[in-house]
Amino acid sequence: MFHWLEKHPFFFAVAVFVTIAFAGLIENLPNFAEASQPTIGTKPYSTLELAGRHVYIKNSCNACHSQLIRPFKSETDRYGHYSLSGEYAYDRPFLWGSKRTGPDLMRVGNYRTTDWHENHMKDPAAIVPGSIMPAYRWMFKNLADIDTAYAEQVTVNKVFNVPYNKPIPMTDGGTATVKLAGSLDGAKADALAEAKLIAADMKDQDVKDMVANGQVPEIVALIAYLNSLK
Amino acid sequence: MENRPLEYDYTIAKLWMFMTIVLGIVGMLIGVILAWELAFPSVNLIAGEGLAEFTNFSRLRPLHTDAVIFGFTVSGIMATWFYVGQRVLKVSMAESKFLMVTAKLQFALYLLAVVAIVGSLLLGITTSKEYAEFEWPIDILIVVIWVLFGIQIFGLIGIRREKSLYISVWYYIATFLGIAMLYLFNNMEVPTALLSGAGAWYHSVSMYAGTNDALVQWWYGHNAVAFGFTVPIVAMIYYFLPKESGQAVYSYKLSLLAFWGLMFVYLWAGGHHLLFSTVPDWMQTMGSVFSVVLILPSWGSAINMLLTMKGEWNQVATNPLIKFMVLASTFYMFSTLEGPIQAIKSVNALAHFTDWIVGHVHDGVLGWVSFMIIAALLHMAPRVYKREIYSKSLMNTQFWIQTLGVVLYFTSMWIAGITQGMMWRAHDEFGNLAYSFIDTVTVLHPYYTIRAVGGTLYFLGMFMWAWNMYKTATAGRRVEESELQSASPMAA
């Protein structure tokens, strides 16, 4: 049979394709059939948080920091409860990472504060002596892309039914609602209101001035995202 | 006409050879910069505070991996295909105007893609999925380039004179099909500006969320290694080692077994990237088990190659090209043993997220992929340019300097990775964590420095290679057809 295949390239190619596609079908399909359901307390991202997530992605933070706590005592001691599938239900893309040059950030919102992040992004080694993380000073000047964050919210809401403007069950038995504005201007106003709360906890006067003038620097959005990781 | 040997047309092969060298140097230069940045963070400011955004580790890292995978390696695959394809199918590119035109178009679009990729990654336009960072406009461009590559393969096969497909052609076909399937499925995304009328036009959101996204990504990520770093490089060694050594492939049956085995087993192994994650347990176990099974077909090819040298081992001492290829096979065996070991759950618990994985990738890519591509292009040069290789001693120097580079690289990363893994999990007598995270970073400084030195040595070797290739093309002694039967002619 193999001799015959080697003389018939078309059938050879078909045979190769079937052979390699087999494993993908068996391994991927069942999991897609039952896509994971969000755990209680898992919320979609607000506009500002999503803009911050884009800053995180833009600077490949996931190249050095994981967002996946494995079920080992050493990891739960260090980072918190191990990861559950449903916690990632609104993560497009997933940001598990593959290398920990720095610590895991899955629940960093539980143990770091706004001003810690602020100082750390400006000069990591000053906050954590010996750190090899570079500084990210341009984030204090560049503006966050609220438009694209809003575009993504609208898209996932329409295409994947991500529940914006709907009550979401929380762990305390209550509900929470994440707002999706009806227009881009509305989204910008929402993001700015959220940015003001973050900027109030920050020290950098330039950042405070920018936010007061209606601008949202990348650092503010990034901190909003990092604070949401719990 | 009838009795004359076939004149092959190397126009396209030459273009890709040039590209392979340029992108090999660029990709590895970025790698060297990254290695020094990790050892000495001030290197992040190599071009000053003003440009820090673009020389920062986080922006250069995806550029490094993509330049080496899609730049250096894919160019090497193309360069060798446009050489090997004609020869094993006994047909010249010049016989088909259509193939010549589409091949040139493919190269031109590739250049366009390179520019778009470098620009977008430096600007931070990325989807963040490893080795699939490109946004949808570039994805579409890449699909077009890949379809054109398929046209080249099947077009040349369509007009072939040699009816039976040689082993290397099997592997090239598999490369084409495998990458096509993986790339398409992993890059399924929805452009966000389309449905919302707002935001950046090039931005998209993944079709898959969370655990599903991770599953598709590592099904892709692991098998980009399979069909970018393993399958096409095996295609090369099956052609170039027998040709250079003048020995026939040791066993046809073993070739068959190894090929179909590899095709069937490789795809299962992607799950080993997701051990202890939120992916279903049975999938993790499958990934782990099949990774170990994968040793069989991998070693099948490697042993087949080493046995091809049976009775001719003296060539290793006299011919530096054979040296490169034999060491490449050895590194292949070594790397395909190391991978499965890391895929064993208990080992993975320690190794995952550490530099040991980085070491594994690099002993594979530097020791196996790059060595094979370097040797392949050096074998091609005398035949393409009708000149002998400019300097044998330079080749020998390159071989030793790069071998030393790889050894420094993987040994330092082994120690770094295992040290880090052990420190992360260490508890004191009261059950508390023994080390803070930063302790596990600062302890790695010496190993990061050794790695940077190893990488720099390897990079130097790349320059020697480029110089030797350049001088061969322009200043090597002219050779006759009769000198080109097996071992490449080379100056002292």
XYZ file of C-alpha atoms in Angstrom:
722
model
C 0.000 0.000 0.000
C 2.763 2.450 0.906
C 4.539 1.788 -2.397
C 1.333 2.568 -4.208
C 0.837 5.770 -2.205
C 4.337 6.934 -3.068
C 3.398 6.858 -6.750
C 0.068 8.621 -6.249
C 0.732 12.008 -4.645
C -2.908 13.000 -4.295
C -3.851 9.933 -2.295
C -0.584 10.182 -0.419
C -1.489 13.715 0.665
C -4.979 12.620 1.680
C -3.566 9.759 3.729
C -1.109 12.064 5.485
C -3.820 14.608 6.220
C -6.195 12.046 7.683
C -3.390 10.644 9.834
C -2.414 14.004 11.274
C -5.961 15.335 11.662
C -7.044 12.297 13.684
C -5.506 13.305 16.994
C -6.795 16.859 16.725
C -10.336 15.638 16.260
C -10.230 13.235 19.186
C -8.592 15.679 21.561
C -10.227 18.972 20.656
C -13.822 18.217 19.751
C -15.154 16.845 23.064
C -13.877 19.874 24.922
C -15.448 22.259 22.448
C -18.746 20.427 22.715
C -18.891 21.315 26.400
C -17.238 24.724 26.567
C -16.572 25.609 30.181
C -19.237 27.598 32.030
C -18.192 30.639 34.076
C -17.749 29.954 37.774
C -19.838 31.988 40.199
C -18.239 35.395 40.614
C -16.566 35.434 37.189
C -17.426 38.696 35.459
C -16.743 40.017 31.953
C -14.221 42.854 31.766
C -15.275 46.487 31.999
C -14.171 48.843 29.222
C -11.207 50.183 31.187
C -10.161 46.715 32.365
C -10.280 45.430 28.815
C -8.224 48.387 27.605
C -5.736 47.462 30.333
C -5.777 43.855 29.195
C -4.845 45.127 25.737
C -1.898 47.001 27.263
C -0.875 43.761 28.998
C -1.052 41.901 25.674
C 0.596 44.699 23.700
C 3.651 44.455 25.928
C 3.661 40.637 26.039
C 3.484 40.570 29.844
C 2.436 36.931 29.370
C 5.926 36.154 28.049
C 7.239 36.345 31.629
C 4.178 36.058 33.872
C 1.757 33.157 33.946
C -1.924 33.332 34.852
C -2.356 29.713 35.784
C -2.030 28.468 39.351
C -1.337 24.748 39.387
C -2.841 22.547 42.132
C 0.349 22.212 44.224
C 0.775 23.330 47.821
C 3.758 25.488 46.877
C 1.684 27.337 44.289
C -1.496 27.778 46.321
C 0.657 28.971 49.253
C 2.319 31.513 47.035
C -0.451 32.671 44.718
C -3.839 31.616 46.117
C -6.501 29.099 45.113
C -5.599 26.965 42.095
C -7.148 27.848 38.743
C -10.595 26.633 37.689
C -11.630 26.290 34.075
C -14.704 28.506 34.443
C -12.624 31.421 35.680
C -11.324 31.840 32.134
C -14.750 31.809 30.466
C -14.380 35.426 29.285
C -10.662 35.292 28.481
C -10.133 35.788 24.751
C -7.302 35.034 24.286
C -6.241 32.960 27.296
C -3.151 34.375 29.007
C -1.750 31.359 30.852
C 1.767 31.977 29.592
C 4.440 29.307 29.290
C 7.326 30.730 31.297
C 7.623 32.285 34.744
C 10.468 34.730 34.653
C 8.352 36.684 37.131
C 5.632 35.422 39.493
C 2.132 34.274 38.525
C -0.445 37.084 38.277
C -3.714 35.137 38.248
C -4.810 36.605 41.612
C -2.448 39.552 41.860
C -5.424 41.843 42.618
C -5.675 40.143 46.025
C -2.250 41.157 47.279
C -0.966 44.168 45.331
C -2.337 47.702 45.391
C -2.630 50.480 42.828
C 0.346 52.449 44.100
C 2.468 49.303 44.357
C 1.888 48.654 40.644
C 2.516 52.300 39.847
C 5.917 52.367 41.497
C 6.787 48.920 40.230
C 6.104 49.731 36.590
C 8.208 52.867 36.877
C 11.227 51.186 38.433
C 10.811 47.490 39.246
C 14.207 47.063 40.885
C 13.481 49.888 43.345
C 10.418 48.026 44.633
C 11.779 44.489 44.351
C 15.588 44.631 44.746
C 17.224 42.228 42.309
C 14.302 42.289 39.891
C 15.267 41.811 36.241
C 12.002 43.260 34.975
C 12.518 46.309 32.755
C 10.728 49.604 33.488
C 7.621 50.502 31.530
C 7.768 54.308 31.736
C 6.128 54.899 28.365
C 2.878 53.584 29.811
C 2.681 56.773 31.870
C 2.597 58.848 28.658
C 0.861 56.717 26.010
C -2.916 56.840 25.988
C -4.968 53.678 26.401
C -7.017 52.625 23.388
C -10.557 52.829 24.764
C -12.062 52.631 21.258
C -10.663 49.167 20.606
C -11.666 47.944 24.048
C -15.221 49.084 23.365
C -15.099 47.445 19.920
C -14.117 44.171 21.541
C -16.877 44.413 24.146
C -19.488 44.966 21.454
C -18.080 42.082 19.407
C -17.976 39.485 22.180
C -21.396 40.580 23.344
C -22.883 40.103 19.881
C -20.963 37.048 18.716
C -20.335 35.064 21.903
C -23.171 36.283 24.147
C -20.828 37.583 26.807
C -23.312 38.852 29.436
C -22.955 42.620 29.602
C -25.740 44.640 31.210
C -27.079 41.445 32.820
C -27.048 40.413 36.479
C -24.220 37.945 37.171
C -24.319 35.755 40.298
C -21.598 36.529 42.830
C -20.132 34.339 45.581
C -21.880 36.300 48.354
C -25.267 35.369 46.889
C -25.872 38.787 45.358
C -25.489 39.853 41.757
C -23.282 42.272 39.876
C -23.724 43.894 36.484
C -20.949 44.913 34.102
C -21.988 47.831 31.958
C -21.630 47.967 28.204
C -22.338 51.502 27.021
C -24.734 52.033 24.133
C -22.248 54.201 22.263
C -18.534 54.851 21.994
C -18.896 58.186 23.771
C -20.749 56.484 26.589
C -17.986 53.892 26.878
C -15.351 56.628 27.006
C -17.248 58.405 29.791
C -17.554 55.136 31.753
C -13.874 54.362 31.324
C -12.891 57.856 32.443
C -15.055 57.620 35.556
C -13.352 54.326 36.440
C -9.939 55.817 35.625
C -10.552 58.660 38.067
C -10.996 56.191 40.923
C -7.664 54.558 40.063
C -5.838 57.860 39.569
C -7.006 58.999 43.015
C -4.812 56.249 44.520
C -1.800 57.130 42.370
C 1.118 59.478 43.095
C 2.293 60.526 39.621
C 1.133 64.134 39.147
C 1.307 63.977 35.334
C -0.989 60.966 35.302
C -3.399 62.670 37.682
C -3.414 65.772 35.468
C -4.032 63.720 32.338
C -6.971 61.941 33.876
C -8.335 65.243 35.195
C -8.165 66.504 31.585
C -10.215 63.569 30.360
C -7.332 61.393 29.095
C -6.604 57.813 30.160
C -2.892 56.864 30.182
C -2.038 53.182 29.565
C -0.783 52.725 33.132
C -4.202 53.547 34.573
C -5.942 51.018 32.354
C -3.295 48.380 33.092
C -3.670 48.857 36.838
C -7.458 48.574 36.491
C -6.903 45.216 34.780
C -4.336 43.974 37.298
C -6.637 44.973 40.177
C -9.427 42.942 38.576
C -7.337 39.732 38.694
C -8.655 38.035 41.811
C 19.534 17.183 -25.621
C 18.409 13.688 -24.693
C 21.756 12.598 -23.339
C 22.579 15.750 -21.468
C 22.019 15.760 -17.727
C 19.089 17.898 -16.628
C 19.964 21.547 -15.922
C 18.153 22.606 -12.759
C 17.044 26.188 -12.279
C 18.153 27.643 -8.958
C 16.873 31.212 -9.351
C 14.294 30.798 -6.610
C 16.512 28.659 -4.382
C 19.129 31.438 -4.413
C 16.595 34.036 -3.271
C 15.571 31.868 -0.318
C 19.177 31.007 0.561
C 19.888 34.703 0.859
C 16.754 35.170 2.973
C 17.687 32.254 5.237
C 21.042 33.792 6.038
C 19.715 37.316 6.598
C 16.810 36.244 8.815
C 18.977 33.699 10.645
C 21.324 36.488 11.621
C 18.531 38.913 12.500
C 16.596 36.334 14.538
C 19.632 35.215 16.472
C 20.895 38.766 16.994
C 17.597 39.561 18.699
C 17.970 36.358 20.708
C 21.421 37.412 21.882
C 20.128 40.852 22.888
C 17.312 39.182 24.864
C 19.755 36.863 26.616
C 21.864 39.815 27.740
C 18.749 41.714 28.812
C 17.833 38.890 31.147
C 21.333 38.752 32.603
C 21.772 42.529 32.794
C 18.430 44.425 32.742
C 20.130 47.716 31.829
C 20.597 46.264 28.312
C 16.863 46.878 27.888
C 17.865 50.504 27.400
C 20.388 49.600 24.693
C 19.046 52.312 22.378
C 18.276 54.832 25.113
C 15.255 55.677 27.226
C 13.437 57.172 24.228
C 13.417 53.892 22.289
C 13.074 51.657 25.360
C 9.540 50.762 24.305
C 10.898 48.995 21.218
C 14.116 47.475 22.565
C 12.445 46.187 25.704
C 12.447 42.418 26.350
C 8.696 42.197 25.981
C 8.615 43.635 22.457
C 11.684 41.794 21.174
C 10.783 38.377 22.550
C 7.972 37.541 20.097
C 10.070 39.052 17.316
C 12.899 36.643 18.184
C 10.764 33.507 18.165
C 8.908 34.490 15.017
C 12.096 35.547 13.196
C 13.702 32.181 13.936
C 10.618 30.048 13.217
C 8.948 31.868 10.342
C 12.042 33.722 9.154
C 15.115 31.535 9.382
C 13.529 28.073 9.441
C 10.749 28.642 6.926
C 13.230 30.317 4.545
C 15.501 27.301 4.987
C 12.579 25.004 4.184
C 11.856 27.004 1.031
C 15.518 27.211 -0.030
C 15.937 23.456 0.273
C 12.598 22.663 -1.345
C 13.440 24.689 -4.463
C 16.688 22.707 -4.650
C 15.761 19.221 -3.440
C 12.334 19.220 -5.114
C 13.737 19.580 -8.608
C 16.444 17.004 -8.046
C 14.443 14.176 -6.533
C 11.535 14.696 -8.947
C 13.930 14.985 -11.904
C 12.388 18.116 -13.332
C 13.621 21.675 -13.735
C 11.745 24.725 -12.475
C 12.519 26.356 -15.827
C 10.191 23.879 -17.513
C 7.150 25.608 -16.061
C 6.580 29.309 -16.525
C 3.618 29.102 -14.182
C 5.697 27.695 -11.342
C 8.415 30.296 -11.866
C 5.905 33.157 -11.725
C 4.048 31.866 -8.670
C 7.329 31.131 -6.904
C 8.498 34.703 -7.435
C 5.141 36.001 -6.287
C 5.426 33.852 -3.175
C 8.839 35.306 -2.398
C 7.654 38.879 -2.971
C 4.659 38.412 -0.672
C 6.928 36.850 1.909
C 9.082 39.984 1.892
C 5.958 42.036 2.409
C 4.945 39.816 5.323
C 8.386 40.180 6.930
C 8.096 43.966 6.861
C 4.541 43.867 8.212
C 5.472 41.452 10.985
C 8.549 43.330 12.168
C 6.618 46.598 12.165
C 3.553 45.293 13.922
C 5.365 43.331 16.633
C 7.607 46.274 17.476
C 4.504 48.435 17.776
C 2.942 45.870 20.085
C 0.275 44.722 17.629
C -0.046 41.115 18.716
C -2.668 38.537 19.595
C -0.329 37.248 22.350
C -0.674 33.577 21.359
C 2.832 32.190 21.083
C 4.077 31.793 17.488
C 0.622 32.918 16.343
C 0.998 36.584 17.320
C -0.017 38.083 14.007
C -3.280 39.942 13.588
C -5.752 38.904 10.904
C -4.471 40.972 7.942
C -1.055 39.328 8.266
C -2.665 35.934 8.871
C -4.447 36.222 5.545
C -1.194 37.188 3.833
C 0.511 34.150 5.359
C -2.255 31.841 4.195
C -1.792 33.159 0.626
C 1.981 32.602 0.861
C 1.403 29.087 2.139
C -1.100 28.250 -0.599
C 1.512 29.403 -3.133
C 3.992 27.046 -1.471
C 1.482 24.215 -1.878
C 1.157 25.107 -5.556
C 4.935 24.828 -5.837
C 5.044 21.393 -4.239
C 2.137 19.833 -6.056
C 2.894 21.715 -9.281
C 6.386 20.282 -9.443
C 5.109 16.850 -8.460
C 2.554 17.166 -11.251
C 5.218 17.536 -13.952
C 7.762 15.149 -12.444
C 9.740 12.541 -14.369
C 10.609 10.360 -11.378
C 7.348 8.572 -10.645
C 8.023 7.448 -7.085
C 8.212 10.162 -4.446
C 11.496 10.140 -2.515
C 11.292 10.170 1.313
C 12.147 13.877 1.530
C 9.112 14.720 -0.602
C 6.854 12.874 1.843
C 8.107 15.122 4.587
C 7.738 18.321 2.544
C 4.136 17.381 1.729
C 3.471 16.725 5.407
C 5.017 20.096 6.316
C 2.682 21.851 3.923
C -0.454 20.051 5.105
C 0.351 20.129 8.803
C 1.124 23.847 9.022
C -1.893 24.680 6.852
C -4.291 22.826 9.132
C -2.791 24.059 12.403
C -2.389 27.662 11.339
C -5.925 28.003 10.056
C -7.612 26.596 13.129
C -5.521 28.343 15.731
C -5.844 31.745 14.091
C -9.618 31.792 13.861
C -10.517 35.263 15.074
C -13.222 37.874 14.710
C -12.124 41.374 13.607
C -13.619 43.715 16.201
C -13.924 46.822 14.051
C -16.163 44.910 11.673
C -19.112 44.473 14.033
C -18.690 47.564 16.167
C -17.521 50.182 13.696
C -15.005 51.368 16.285
C -11.406 50.832 17.303
C -8.292 49.700 15.466
C -9.088 48.135 12.079
C -6.537 45.363 12.490
C -7.644 44.236 15.957
C -9.373 40.918 16.456
C -10.612 38.684 19.239
C -10.043 34.943 19.412
C -12.857 32.603 18.404
C -12.087 30.464 21.437
C -12.174 31.398 25.118
C -10.071 30.320 28.093
C -9.424 26.605 28.336
C -10.556 25.969 24.762
C -8.281 28.702 23.500
C -5.365 27.172 25.401
C -6.136 23.753 23.994
C -6.139 24.941 20.382
C -3.102 27.117 20.985
C -0.949 24.261 22.297
C -2.281 21.838 19.757
C -0.893 24.441 17.331
C 2.131 25.528 19.338
C 3.503 22.076 19.903
C 2.876 21.013 16.348
C 4.325 24.146 14.834
C 7.438 22.549 16.310
C 6.429 19.266 14.674
C 5.813 20.624 11.197
C 8.292 23.497 11.299
C 11.213 22.136 13.283
C 10.972 18.374 12.900
C 9.264 17.210 9.715
C 10.946 19.545 7.164
C 14.338 19.171 8.808
C 13.991 15.393 8.582
C 13.198 15.983 4.892
C 16.525 17.768 4.599
C 18.616 15.165 6.358
C 17.103 12.332 4.292
C 18.341 14.094 1.185
C 21.551 15.824 2.195
C 23.257 13.227 4.393
C 23.087 10.355 1.881
C 24.061 12.767 -0.904
C 27.007 14.299 0.910
C 28.326 11.001 2.264
C 27.689 9.017 -0.917
C 25.907 6.355 1.147
C 22.408 5.014 0.523
C 19.775 5.499 3.245
C 20.276 2.609 5.668
C 16.753 1.198 5.738
C 13.715 1.943 3.621
C 11.423 0.072 5.995
C 12.629 2.098 8.933
C 11.972 5.260 6.901
C 8.403 4.134 6.306
C 7.813 3.220 9.903
C 9.318 6.455 11.195
C 7.333 8.617 8.773
C 3.888 7.185 9.363
C 4.587 6.796 13.054
C 5.558 10.439 13.323
C 2.480 11.559 11.415
C 0.176 9.615 13.669
C 1.762 10.238 17.048
C 3.029 13.822 16.950
C -0.309 15.617 17.086
C -1.382 13.878 20.275
C 1.542 15.227 22.200
C 0.384 18.874 22.312
C -1.440 18.150 25.572
C 1.844 17.941 27.460
C 1.981 21.753 27.446
C -1.168 21.777 29.560
C -0.334 19.384 32.386
C -1.857 20.455 35.718
C -3.920 23.105 33.936
C -7.711 23.236 33.700
C -7.781 21.042 30.595
C -9.587 17.711 31.188
C -7.422 15.141 32.893
C -7.685 12.423 30.240
C -6.337 14.858 27.669
C -3.353 15.668 29.833
C -2.653 11.968 30.249
C -2.924 11.386 26.502
C -0.482 14.234 25.896
C 1.903 12.788 28.415
C 1.718 9.172 27.193
C 1.951 9.970 23.483
C 4.916 12.238 24.116
C 6.794 9.208 25.396
C 5.610 7.080 22.456
C 6.944 9.821 20.192
C 10.484 8.701 20.996
C 10.001 5.706 18.677
C 9.377 7.427 15.329
C 11.793 10.239 16.171
C 14.605 7.893 17.011
C 13.633 5.813 13.976
C 14.684 8.605 11.616
C 17.721 9.572 13.641
C 19.017 5.997 13.912
C 18.354 5.504 10.218
C 20.565 8.483 9.513
C 23.339 7.485 11.873
C 23.354 3.959 10.429
C 23.583 5.467 6.959
C 27.104 6.421 8.016
C 27.912 2.774 8.828
C 31.411 1.905 7.677
C 31.995 5.508 6.638
C 32.578 7.125 9.999
C 35.999 8.326 8.847
C 34.098 10.989 6.884
C 33.172 12.661 10.152
C 36.826 13.462 10.665
C 37.464 14.725 7.157
C 34.264 16.435 6.059
C 32.900 19.240 8.259
C 29.541 19.033 6.505
C 29.131 15.443 7.662
C 30.142 16.633 11.112
C 27.318 19.176 11.133
C 24.771 16.608 9.987
C 25.839 13.831 12.329
C 25.797 16.202 15.281
C 22.391 17.453 14.141
C 21.047 13.877 14.188
C 22.561 13.346 17.589
C 20.960 16.510 18.934
C 17.682 15.374 17.409
C 17.871 12.123 19.368
C 18.874 13.976 22.465
C 16.135 16.580 22.160
C 13.435 13.996 21.387
C 14.444 12.116 24.511
C 14.531 15.238 26.663
C 11.069 16.341 25.502
C 9.284 13.154 26.559
C 11.107 13.215 29.894
C 9.750 16.706 30.483
C 6.290 15.484 29.476
C 6.196 12.947 32.322
C 3.793 14.457 34.847
C 6.091 14.430 37.872
C 8.990 15.916 35.896
C 6.700 18.447 34.262
C 5.504 19.634 37.672
C 9.084 20.746 38.282
C 10.145 21.776 34.788
C 7.094 23.662 33.523
C 7.395 27.473 33.555
C 11.193 27.218 34.106
C 14.269 27.761 31.960
C 14.721 24.033 31.475
C 12.001 24.267 28.819
C 13.826 27.174 27.220
C 16.968 25.027 27.211
C 15.079 22.149 25.581
C 13.773 24.344 22.782
C 17.228 25.721 22.126
C 19.139 22.454 22.084
C 16.571 21.369 19.509
C 16.636 24.521 17.427
C 20.320 25.379 17.669
C 21.640 21.831 17.687
C 19.258 20.174 15.260
C 17.367 22.698 13.109
C 20.067 25.312 12.589
C 22.898 22.814 12.158
C 20.909 20.988 9.509
C 19.946 24.156 7.639
C 23.528 25.435 7.799
C 24.826 22.119 6.427
C 22.118 21.953 3.750
C 22.926 25.411 2.414
C 26.644 24.690 2.445
C 25.999 21.510 0.470
C 23.850 23.446 -1.989
C 26.279 26.339 -2.500
C 28.869 24.537 -4.699
C 26.104 23.091 -6.857
C 24.139 26.290 -7.130
C 27.121 28.571 -7.786
C 29.369 25.987 -9.468
C 32.166 26.893 -7.090
C 33.920 25.035 -4.316
C 33.190 26.023 -0.725
C 35.450 28.948 0.093
C 36.994 27.739 3.339
C 36.967 24.360 5.011
C 38.851 25.580 8.048
C 36.343 28.391 8.589
C 33.612 25.753 8.508
C 35.464 23.710 11.099
C 35.922 26.740 13.319
C 32.243 27.560 12.941
C 31.315 24.017 13.877
C 33.315 24.022 17.103
C 32.393 27.529 18.173
C 28.692 26.828 17.638
C 28.863 23.443 19.340
C 30.447 25.103 22.351
C 27.701 27.744 22.197
C 24.909 25.151 22.266
C 26.512 23.200 25.090
C 26.886 26.335 27.227
C 23.307 27.252 26.398
C 21.577 24.048 27.356
C 23.703 23.155 30.369
C 23.191 26.591 31.929
C 19.464 26.436 31.262
C 19.168 22.956 32.751
C 20.791 24.091 35.946
C 18.795 27.316 35.980
C 15.494 25.536 35.351
C 15.946 22.766 37.874
C 17.264 25.195 40.489
C 14.272 27.468 39.994
C 11.783 24.587 40.047
C 13.281 23.197 43.250
C 13.301 26.593 44.955
C 9.697 27.334 44.006
C 8.496 24.178 45.710
C 10.797 24.208 48.734
C 9.109 24.399 52.145
C 10.786 24.907 55.492
C 10.250 22.705 58.580
C 7.026 24.557 59.470
C 5.498 24.009 56.027
C 5.994 27.592 54.900
C 7.546 28.509 51.566
C 11.319 28.579 51.950
C 12.034 31.248 49.324
C 10.377 34.413 48.081
C 10.004 34.629 44.318
C 12.783 37.151 43.909
C 15.229 34.723 45.607
C 14.534 32.325 42.764
C 15.318 35.060 40.215
C 18.542 36.480 41.590
C 20.082 33.027 42.023
C 19.884 32.526 38.250
C 22.122 35.440 37.323
C 25.302 33.384 36.664
C 23.413 30.920 34.481
C 21.758 33.703 32.519
C 25.207 35.167 31.910
C 26.577 31.806 30.722
C 23.582 31.426 28.422
C 24.219 34.882 26.958
C 27.854 33.949 26.319
C 26.799 30.671 24.671
C 24.268 32.453 22.504
C 26.839 35.046 21.490
C 29.274 32.298 20.430
C 26.586 30.653 18.346
C 25.777 34.023 16.795
C 29.458 34.511 15.864
C 29.301 31.169 14.086
C 26.353 32.462 12.057
C 28.562 35.270 10.747
C 31.271 32.786 9.787
C 28.646 30.819 7.902
C 27.327 33.926 6.136
C 30.866 34.985 5.204
C 31.713 31.515 3.892
C 28.515 31.426 1.845
C 29.176 34.901 0.462
C 32.778 34.132 -0.473
C 31.752 30.812 -2.001
C 29.247 32.557 -4.231
C 31.666 35.261 -5.299
C 35.248 34.030 -4.935
C 35.288 30.228 -4.664
C 37.274 28.237 -7.247
C 35.120 27.172 -10.193
C 34.361 23.457 -10.264
C 33.359 20.951 -12.915
C 30.149 18.932 -12.872
C 32.186 15.751 -12.236
C 33.396 17.118 -8.873
C 29.853 17.475 -7.607
C 28.747 13.877 -7.397
C 28.810 13.408 -3.642
C 31.050 15.159 -1.095
C 31.079 18.927 -1.583
C 34.373 20.237 -2.957
C 35.987 22.631 -0.533
C 39.179 24.627 -0.206
C 41.537 24.014 2.692
